[in-house]
mmCIF file of C-alpha atoms in Angstrom:
data_model
loop_
_atom_site.group_PDB
_atom_site.id
_atom_site.type_symbol
_atom_site.label_atom_id
_atom_site.label_comp_id
_atom_site.label_asym_id
_atom_site.label_seq_id
_atom_site.Cartn_x
_atom_site.Cartn_y
_atom_site.Cartn_z
ATOM 1 C CA MET Z 1 -93.661 26.140 167.666
ATOM 2 C CA PHE Z 2 -92.297 29.505 166.269
ATOM 3 C CA ASP Z 3 -92.919 32.712 168.093
ATOM 4 C CA TYR Z 4 -91.251 36.173 167.681
ATOM 5 C CA ARG Z 5 -91.102 39.558 170.011
ATOM 6 C CA ARG Z 6 -90.106 42.993 168.757
ATOM 7 C CA GLU Z 7 -88.510 45.265 171.351
ATOM 8 C CA LEU Z 8 -87.608 48.797 170.871
ATOM 9 C CA HIS Z 9 -84.115 49.662 172.546
ATOM 10 C CA GLY Z 10 -83.689 53.602 171.706
ATOM 11 C CA THR Z 11 -83.973 53.484 167.815
ATOM 12 C CA VAL Z 12 -83.035 50.056 167.504
ATOM 13 C CA THR Z 13 -85.799 47.515 166.706
ATOM 14 C CA ILE Z 14 -84.881 44.379 168.358
ATOM 15 C CA LEU Z 15 -86.783 40.849 166.523
ATOM 16 C CA ARG Z 16 -86.087 38.414 168.907
ATOM 17 C CA LEU Z 17 -86.978 35.017 166.909
ATOM 18 C CA ARG Z 18 -87.612 31.484 168.861
ATOM 19 C CA GLY Z 19 -88.447 28.081 168.008
ATOM 20 C CA ALA Z 20 -88.416 27.090 164.554
ATOM 21 C CA LEU Z 21 -88.251 28.975 161.828
ATOM 22 C CA ASP Z 22 -89.116 26.965 158.659
ATOM 23 C CA ALA Z 23 -91.865 26.491 155.455
ATOM 24 C CA LEU Z 24 -94.916 25.894 158.141
ATOM 25 C CA SER Z 25 -93.983 29.564 160.165
ATOM 26 C CA ALA Z 26 -91.787 31.694 157.670
ATOM 27 C CA PRO Z 27 -95.482 33.144 156.448
ATOM 28 C CA GLU Z 28 -95.971 34.478 159.691
ATOM 29 C CA LEU Z 29 -92.411 36.053 160.363
ATOM 30 C CA LYS Z 30 -92.784 37.932 156.549
ATOM 31 C CA ARG Z 31 -96.271 39.585 158.003
ATOM 32 C CA GLU Z 32 -94.399 41.089 160.290
ATOM 33 C CA ILE Z 33 -91.449 41.866 158.205
ATOM 34 C CA ASP Z 34 -93.987 43.475 155.742
ATOM 35 C CA ALA Z 35 -95.569 45.721 159.039
ATOM 36 C CA LEU Z 36 -91.487 46.190 159.578
ATOM 37 C CA VAL Z 37 -90.889 47.313 156.209
ATOM 38 C CA ALA Z 38 -93.824 49.696 155.817
ATOM 39 C CA GLU Z 39 -93.375 51.589 159.332
ATOM 40 C CA LYS Z 40 -89.415 51.895 158.360
ATOM 41 C CA ARG Z 41 -87.894 50.326 160.811
ATOM 42 C CA SER Z 42 -84.079 50.429 160.717
ATOM 43 C CA PRO Z 43 -81.760 49.644 162.338
ATOM 44 C CA VAL Z 44 -83.321 46.121 163.187
ATOM 45 C CA VAL Z 45 -81.037 43.469 165.216
ATOM 46 C CA LEU Z 46 -82.307 40.122 164.523
ATOM 47 C CA ASP Z 47 -81.877 38.134 167.983
ATOM 48 C CA LEU Z 48 -81.468 34.357 167.032
ATOM 49 C CA ALA Z 49 -80.605 33.251 170.854
ATOM 50 C CA GLY Z 50 -84.065 31.301 170.661
ATOM 51 C CA LEU Z 51 -83.936 30.059 166.751
ATOM 52 C CA GLU Z 52 -83.775 26.012 167.378
ATOM 53 C CA LEU Z 53 -83.762 25.260 163.775
ATOM 54 C CA ILE Z 54 -84.013 27.392 160.502
ATOM 55 C CA ASP Z 55 -84.353 25.879 156.753
ATOM 56 C CA SER Z 56 -84.475 27.039 153.353
ATOM 57 C CA SER Z 57 -87.843 29.190 153.340
ATOM 58 C CA GLY Z 58 -86.767 30.578 156.375
ATOM 59 C CA VAL Z 59 -83.542 31.825 155.357
ATOM 60 C CA GLY Z 60 -85.998 33.046 152.403
ATOM 61 C CA ALA Z 61 -87.686 35.149 155.315
ATOM 62 C CA ILE Z 62 -84.340 36.837 156.697
ATOM 63 C CA VAL Z 63 -82.787 37.580 153.195
ATOM 64 C CA SER Z 64 -86.312 39.133 152.345
ATOM 65 C CA LEU Z 65 -86.043 41.257 155.310
ATOM 66 C CA PHE Z 66 -82.681 42.324 154.656
ATOM 67 C CA LYS Z 67 -83.439 43.187 150.962
ATOM 68 C CA ARG Z 68 -86.306 45.236 151.548
ATOM 69 C CA LEU Z 69 -84.900 47.327 154.744
ATOM 70 C CA ARG Z 70 -81.609 48.127 152.253
ATOM 71 C CA GLN Z 71 -83.983 49.479 149.708
ATOM 72 C CA LEU Z 72 -85.208 51.971 152.046
ATOM 73 C CA SER Z 73 -84.306 55.495 151.377
ATOM 74 C CA PRO Z 74 -81.974 55.999 153.415
ATOM 75 C CA PRO Z 75 -81.125 52.041 152.704
ATOM 76 C CA GLY Z 76 -81.705 50.620 156.147
ATOM 77 C CA GLU Z 77 -79.862 48.130 158.673
ATOM 78 C CA VAL Z 78 -80.146 44.777 159.422
ATOM 79 C CA LYS Z 79 -78.079 42.963 161.922
ATOM 80 C CA ILE Z 80 -78.113 39.685 163.193
ATOM 81 C CA ALA Z 81 -76.906 38.213 166.541
ATOM 82 C CA GLU Z 82 -76.343 35.009 168.596
ATOM 83 C CA LEU Z 83 -76.385 32.695 165.712
ATOM 84 C CA ARG Z 84 -75.235 29.502 167.295
ATOM 85 C CA GLY Z 85 -76.195 25.690 166.434
ATOM 86 C CA GLN Z 86 -78.235 24.471 162.986
ATOM 87 C CA PRO Z 87 -79.131 27.863 162.477
ATOM 88 C CA SER Z 88 -75.204 28.455 162.078
ATOM 89 C CA GLN Z 89 -74.335 25.579 160.493
ATOM 90 C CA ILE Z 90 -77.217 26.465 157.783
ATOM 91 C CA PHE Z 91 -75.834 30.476 157.491
ATOM 92 C CA GLN Z 92 -72.258 29.279 156.671
ATOM 93 C CA LEU Z 93 -73.387 26.978 154.234
ATOM 94 C CA LEU Z 94 -75.169 29.494 152.557
ATOM 95 C CA ARG Z 95 -72.607 31.791 152.975
ATOM 96 C CA LEU Z 96 -74.604 33.780 154.494
ATOM 97 C CA ASP Z 97 -72.291 34.479 157.020
ATOM 98 C CA ARG Z 98 -70.426 36.807 154.736
ATOM 99 C CA ALA Z 99 -73.560 38.366 153.788
ATOM 100 C CA PHE Z 100 -75.036 39.828 156.851
ATOM 101 C CA ASP Z 101 -73.242 41.584 159.833
ATOM 102 C CA ILE Z 102 -73.315 38.598 162.742
ATOM 103 C CA CYS Z 103 -72.336 39.686 166.045
ATOM 104 C CA ALA Z 104 -71.620 37.976 168.928
ATOM 105 C CA THR Z 105 -74.612 39.459 171.304
ATOM 106 C CA VAL Z 106 -77.601 41.518 171.328
ATOM 107 C CA ALA Z 107 -74.981 44.297 172.917
ATOM 108 C CA GLU Z 108 -72.383 43.953 170.788
ATOM 109 C CA ALA Z 109 -74.887 44.538 167.566
ATOM 110 C CA ILE Z 110 -76.072 47.669 169.246
ATOM 111 C CA ALA Z 111 -72.713 49.117 169.929
ATOM 112 C CA ARG Z 112 -71.514 48.720 166.271
ATOM 113 C CA LEU Z 113 -74.684 50.471 165.503
ATOM 114 C CA SER Z 114 -73.887 53.046 167.628
ATOM 115 C CA LYS Z 115 -70.733 53.905 165.828
ATOM 116 C CA MET O 1 -76.265 -3.115 164.628
ATOM 117 C CA GLN O 2 -78.517 -1.053 162.164
ATOM 118 C CA ALA O 3 -81.691 1.067 163.488
ATOM 119 C CA ARG O 4 -84.640 1.329 160.927
ATOM 120 C CA VAL O 5 -87.502 2.962 160.737
ATOM 121 C CA THR O 6 -90.523 3.763 158.781
ATOM 122 C CA LEU O 7 -93.007 5.889 158.250
ATOM 123 C CA GLN O 8 -96.325 6.819 156.931
ATOM 124 C CA LEU O 9 -97.075 10.186 156.897
ATOM 125 C CA ARG O 10 -99.377 12.748 155.301
ATOM 126 C CA ALA O 11 -98.123 15.321 152.702
ATOM 127 C CA ARG O 12 -98.656 18.182 155.277
ATOM 128 C CA LEU O 13 -95.965 20.454 156.696
ATOM 129 C CA GLU O 14 -97.510 20.013 160.270
ATOM 130 C CA GLU O 15 -96.666 16.400 160.143
ATOM 131 C CA ARG O 16 -92.668 16.764 159.528
ATOM 132 C CA LYS O 17 -91.983 17.328 162.844
ATOM 133 C CA ALA O 18 -92.572 13.536 163.844
ATOM 134 C CA ALA O 19 -90.073 12.529 161.531
ATOM 135 C CA GLU O 20 -87.834 14.865 162.424
ATOM 136 C CA MET O 21 -87.645 13.651 166.277
ATOM 137 C CA GLN O 22 -87.467 9.814 165.126
ATOM 138 C CA LEU O 23 -84.138 10.872 163.344
ATOM 139 C CA ARG O 24 -83.181 13.280 165.756
ATOM 140 C CA ALA O 25 -83.802 10.359 168.676
ATOM 141 C CA LEU O 26 -82.205 7.720 166.465
ATOM 142 C CA CYS O 27 -78.831 10.093 165.861
ATOM 143 C CA GLN O 28 -78.670 10.693 169.571
ATOM 144 C CA LEU O 29 -79.270 7.155 170.323
ATOM 145 C CA ARG O 30 -76.430 6.166 168.270
ATOM 146 C CA GLY O 31 -74.104 8.765 169.960
ATOM 147 C CA HIS O 32 -73.573 11.062 166.921
ATOM 148 C CA PRO O 33 -72.282 14.884 167.622
ATOM 149 C CA PRO O 34 -75.215 17.373 167.459
ATOM 150 C CA PRO O 35 -73.584 18.919 164.302
ATOM 151 C CA LEU O 36 -73.711 15.621 162.553
ATOM 152 C CA CYS O 37 -77.481 14.902 163.276
ATOM 153 C CA ASP O 38 -78.198 18.717 162.859
ATOM 154 C CA GLN O 39 -77.169 17.748 159.268
ATOM 155 C CA LEU O 40 -79.620 15.003 158.802
ATOM 156 C CA ILE O 41 -82.319 16.900 160.133
ATOM 157 C CA SER O 42 -81.718 20.077 157.694
ATOM 158 C CA ALA O 43 -81.596 17.618 154.904
ATOM 159 C CA PHE O 44 -84.222 15.363 155.845
ATOM 160 C CA ILE O 45 -86.736 19.068 156.504
ATOM 161 C CA GLU O 46 -85.561 20.609 152.671
ATOM 162 C CA ALA O 47 -86.320 16.973 151.363
ATOM 163 C CA PHE O 48 -89.697 16.557 153.167
ATOM 164 C CA ASN O 49 -90.456 20.133 152.311
ATOM 165 C CA ASN O 50 -90.294 19.740 148.695
ATOM 166 C CA VAL O 51 -92.580 16.682 148.751
ATOM 167 C CA VAL O 52 -95.557 18.957 150.262
ATOM 168 C CA LEU O 53 -94.894 21.964 148.658
ATOM 169 C CA HIS O 54 -93.616 20.857 145.091
ATOM 170 C CA ALA O 55 -94.815 17.389 144.484
ATOM 171 C CA TYR O 56 -97.930 17.534 145.913
ATOM 172 C CA ARG O 57 -98.506 21.027 144.991
ATOM 173 C CA ASP O 58 -102.409 22.120 145.112
ATOM 174 C CA ARG O 59 -103.110 18.715 146.583
ATOM 175 C CA THR O 60 -103.708 17.695 150.237
ATOM 176 C CA ASP O 61 -104.325 14.007 150.255
ATOM 177 C CA GLY O 62 -100.635 13.143 149.420
ATOM 178 C CA GLN O 63 -98.514 10.609 151.821
ATOM 179 C CA VAL O 64 -95.104 10.400 152.377
ATOM 180 C CA GLU O 65 -92.948 7.185 153.492
ATOM 181 C CA VAL O 66 -89.836 8.146 155.000
ATOM 182 C CA VAL O 67 -87.416 5.534 155.693
ATOM 183 C CA LEU O 68 -84.473 6.377 158.405
ATOM 184 C CA GLN O 69 -81.879 3.699 158.608
ATOM 185 C CA LEU O 70 -78.603 4.127 160.495
ATOM 186 C CA ASP O 71 -76.221 1.723 160.915
ATOM 187 C CA ASP O 72 -72.262 2.379 162.231
ATOM 188 C CA ASP O 73 -71.152 2.934 158.283
ATOM 189 C CA ALA O 74 -73.842 5.195 156.859
ATOM 190 C CA ALA O 75 -77.035 7.178 157.533
ATOM 191 C CA VAL O 76 -79.562 6.623 155.017
ATOM 192 C CA ILE O 77 -82.896 8.900 154.565
ATOM 193 C CA GLU O 78 -85.554 7.925 151.846
ATOM 194 C CA LEU O 79 -88.415 9.499 151.315
ATOM 195 C CA SER O 80 -91.247 8.367 148.233
ATOM 196 C CA ASP O 81 -93.945 9.636 147.636
ATOM 197 C CA HIS O 82 -96.589 9.667 144.372
ATOM 198 C CA GLY O 83 -96.791 13.465 143.094
ATOM 199 C CA GLN O 84 -95.306 14.995 140.780
ATOM 200 C CA ASN O 85 -91.951 13.992 139.443
ATOM 201 C CA PHE O 86 -89.097 16.556 138.728
ATOM 202 C CA ASP O 87 -85.713 16.441 137.267
ATOM 203 C CA PRO O 88 -83.107 17.428 139.818
ATOM 204 C CA GLN O 89 -80.277 18.086 137.274
ATOM 205 C CA ALA O 90 -82.517 21.147 135.701
ATOM 206 C CA VAL O 91 -82.451 22.709 139.283
ATOM 207 C CA PRO O 92 -79.540 25.153 138.745
ATOM 208 C CA PRO O 93 -77.598 25.567 141.887
ATOM 209 C CA PRO O 94 -77.805 28.970 143.978
ATOM 210 C CA VAL O 95 -75.161 31.630 143.471
ATOM 211 C CA LEU O 96 -73.853 32.299 147.148
ATOM 212 C CA ASP O 97 -71.717 34.765 146.172
ATOM 213 C CA GLY O 98 -73.629 37.290 144.630
ATOM 214 C CA GLU O 99 -77.031 38.998 145.074
ATOM 215 C CA LEU O 100 -78.851 37.668 147.554
ATOM 216 C CA SER O 101 -81.418 35.130 146.788
ATOM 217 C CA GLU O 102 -84.924 34.200 148.912
ATOM 218 C CA GLY O 103 -84.860 30.784 147.491
ATOM 219 C CA GLY O 104 -83.607 28.166 145.655
ATOM 220 C CA TYR O 105 -81.961 26.658 148.643
ATOM 221 C CA GLY O 106 -83.344 23.508 149.126
ATOM 222 C CA LEU O 107 -81.810 21.307 147.154
ATOM 223 C CA HIS O 108 -78.420 22.836 147.159
ATOM 224 C CA ILE O 109 -78.753 22.116 151.179
ATOM 225 C CA ILE O 110 -79.447 18.502 150.468
ATOM 226 C CA ARG O 111 -76.246 18.029 147.919
ATOM 227 C CA SER O 112 -74.095 19.752 150.291
ATOM 228 C CA LEU O 113 -74.643 17.925 153.667
ATOM 229 C CA MET O 114 -75.351 14.691 151.958
ATOM 230 C CA SER O 115 -72.950 12.331 150.862
ATOM 231 C CA GLU O 116 -75.147 10.754 148.119
ATOM 232 C CA VAL O 117 -78.530 11.541 146.533
ATOM 233 C CA SER O 118 -80.524 9.860 144.516
ATOM 234 C CA TYR O 119 -83.888 10.398 142.776
ATOM 235 C CA HIS O 120 -85.693 7.552 140.930
ATOM 236 C CA GLN O 121 -89.284 6.481 139.686
ATOM 237 C CA GLU O 122 -90.444 3.107 140.666
ATOM 238 C CA GLY O 123 -93.654 2.922 138.453
ATOM 239 C CA GLU O 124 -95.678 5.748 139.752
ATOM 240 C CA ARG O 125 -93.340 6.351 142.869
ATOM 241 C CA ASN O 126 -90.497 8.775 143.000
ATOM 242 C CA VAL O 127 -87.838 7.949 145.732
ATOM 243 C CA LEU O 128 -85.638 10.479 147.092
ATOM 244 C CA ARG O 129 -82.428 8.472 148.647
ATOM 245 C CA MET O 130 -80.373 10.565 150.667
ATOM 246 C CA THR O 131 -76.697 8.823 152.255
ATOM 247 C CA LYS O 132 -74.594 10.320 155.028
ATOM 248 C CA HIS O 133 -71.062 8.291 155.381
ATOM 249 C CA LEU O 134 -70.380 7.795 158.598
ATOM 250 C CA ARG O 135 -66.853 7.792 160.620
ATOM 251 C CA LEU O 136 -67.365 6.934 164.379
ATOM 252 C CA THR O 137 -64.316 8.031 166.211
ATOM 253 C CA THR O 138 -63.526 5.913 168.635
ATOM 254 C CA ASP O 139 -64.448 7.733 171.540
ATOM 255 C CA SER O 140 -67.801 8.827 170.204
ATOM 256 C CA PRO O 141 -70.232 6.816 172.489
ATOM 257 C CA LYS O 142 -72.134 4.426 170.660
ATOM 258 C CA ALA O 143 -75.310 3.379 172.159
ATOM 259 C CA SER O 144 -76.728 -0.085 171.294
ATOM 260 C CA ILE O 145 -80.306 0.103 169.705
#
């Protein structure tokens, strides 16, 4: 099971992911990523509090969001919040915790964007 | 005592969940901590995805046999298929400190999380065997199954 919800917090787009982001569900998220990029939505905070599991396809979708928003002019920004459990393990293994700005909470991510 | 489960699954992504749940249940019953169970699950998922997406690419009739075997010393996950074989040695490790890549992480995840990984052919059958050596601490709650 996977679903996502998009919310606006001022100019910040919060994308809340829930369930398993894997080879089965990643195409669904990629369609939302297409929409975010087309609308030039930035900054984006990915709220992973409800994300129970991620595989390499799910990682690919998140990397795709990061790279495509960065290619916007001006470059877009993505922050990740509430990373824990198995997804945190995979992020550390692939050293994505160094590539992304990881925040403990969504509130912290928004606060950092405001600075 | 050893716990062993064999599953015959269709090679479809939707089928993976059944084996994933079995593996998590076995792991929890044996009292292994959640991070270790997560490691086994992650390796299994990548292996199963590879069978569906690569070995049986463009095919919907594929079958996968999954053997899950856990004892005090090791967790063994074995996947067998009759699809297209591949050479794991030909798959380069991803560049983790360079430009971010959107793919190529699957085999790296398996190799990093498991102690031993072997891949070979038995006739027309491809067999991926992944072993994780385990060290149960004395305070780990061991279940007898």
